Short mmCIF file of C-alpha atoms in Angstrom, two decimals:
data_model
loop_
_atom_site.label_atom_id
_atom_site.label_comp_id
_atom_site.label_asym_id
_atom_site.label_seq_id
_atom_site.Cartn_x
_atom_site.Cartn_y
_atom_site.Cartn_z
CA MET A 1 83.79 34.89 136.05
CA SER A 2 83.81 38.11 137.54
CA SER A 3 87.42 38.33 139.71
CA PHE A 4 86.15 39.49 142.62
CA SER A 5 83.62 37.77 144.64
CA GLN A 6 79.92 39.70 146.46
CA ALA A 7 82.29 38.42 150.10
CA GLN A 8 85.29 41.22 149.20
CA LEU A 9 82.53 43.83 148.48
CA ASP A 10 79.94 43.30 151.37
CA ALA A 11 83.91 43.63 153.25
CA LEU A 12 84.93 46.54 151.52
CA ASN A 13 81.50 48.81 152.15
CA ALA A 14 81.36 47.66 155.23
CA ALA A 15 85.02 48.88 155.66
CA ILE A 16 83.44 52.90 154.50
CA ALA A 17 81.29 52.16 156.67
CA ILE A 18 83.20 53.02 159.37
CA GLY A 19 86.55 54.09 157.86
CA ALA A 20 88.80 52.48 157.84
CA THR A 21 91.88 51.35 154.91
CA ARG A 22 91.96 47.28 156.05
CA VAL A 23 90.58 45.20 154.72
CA THR A 24 90.30 40.76 155.70
CA VAL A 25 88.47 39.01 153.65
CA ASP A 26 89.19 34.61 154.14
CA GLY A 27 92.06 35.17 155.31
CA ASN A 28 93.15 38.02 152.46
CA THR A 29 94.11 41.58 154.45
CA THR A 30 94.57 44.37 151.62
CA GLU A 31 95.71 47.94 152.70
CA TYR A 32 93.81 50.72 151.04
CA ARG A 33 95.91 53.93 150.54
CA SER A 34 92.18 56.45 151.14
CA LEU A 35 89.23 56.08 151.23
CA ASP A 36 89.15 57.08 147.15
CA GLU A 37 91.08 54.20 146.38
CA MET A 38 88.13 52.45 148.33
CA PHE A 39 85.31 54.26 145.96
CA ARG A 40 86.96 54.16 143.59
CA VAL A 41 87.78 49.64 144.09
CA ARG A 42 83.81 49.22 144.94
CA ALA A 43 83.69 50.91 141.89
CA LYS A 44 85.18 48.58 139.86
CA MET A 45 84.35 45.62 141.58
CA GLN A 46 79.51 46.23 141.29
CA GLN A 47 81.24 46.70 138.00
CA GLU A 48 82.41 43.50 137.31
CA LEU A 49 80.02 41.91 139.89
CA ALA A 50 77.40 42.80 137.29
CA ASP A 51 78.81 42.01 134.50
CA ALA A 52 79.19 39.32 135.54
CA ALA A 53 75.58 38.58 136.75
CA SER A 54 73.72 39.29 133.49
CA ALA A 55 76.73 37.46 131.16
CA ARG A 56 74.47 35.72 128.00
CA PRO A 57 75.27 31.88 129.25
CA THR A 58 78.98 30.94 126.85
CA HIS A 59 77.20 26.68 125.67
CA ILE A 60 74.00 25.88 124.89
CA GLN A 61 72.10 22.42 124.77
CA PRO A 62 71.01 21.26 122.06
CA ARG A 63 68.84 20.03 122.48
CA PHE A 64 66.67 17.68 119.40
CA GLU A 65 63.02 14.98 119.20
CA ARG A 66 61.77 12.87 117.15
CA PRO A 67 58.74 13.12 115.61
CA LEU A 68 56.52 10.04 116.27
#
């Protein structure tokens, strides 16, 4: 599971688009030092969300059938 949510990524993208360095998601505010820092965090978020989306299942339910 990713430590970031899609909502966090969306909020960060919106802030980058307008040049803001402060992002608030679900009542939690984060202030970044620069847009460069925001670009680095965004890349990390995108990678973690992509990894989580393509992760293999960690649990497989076996299924058995008896022949008739």
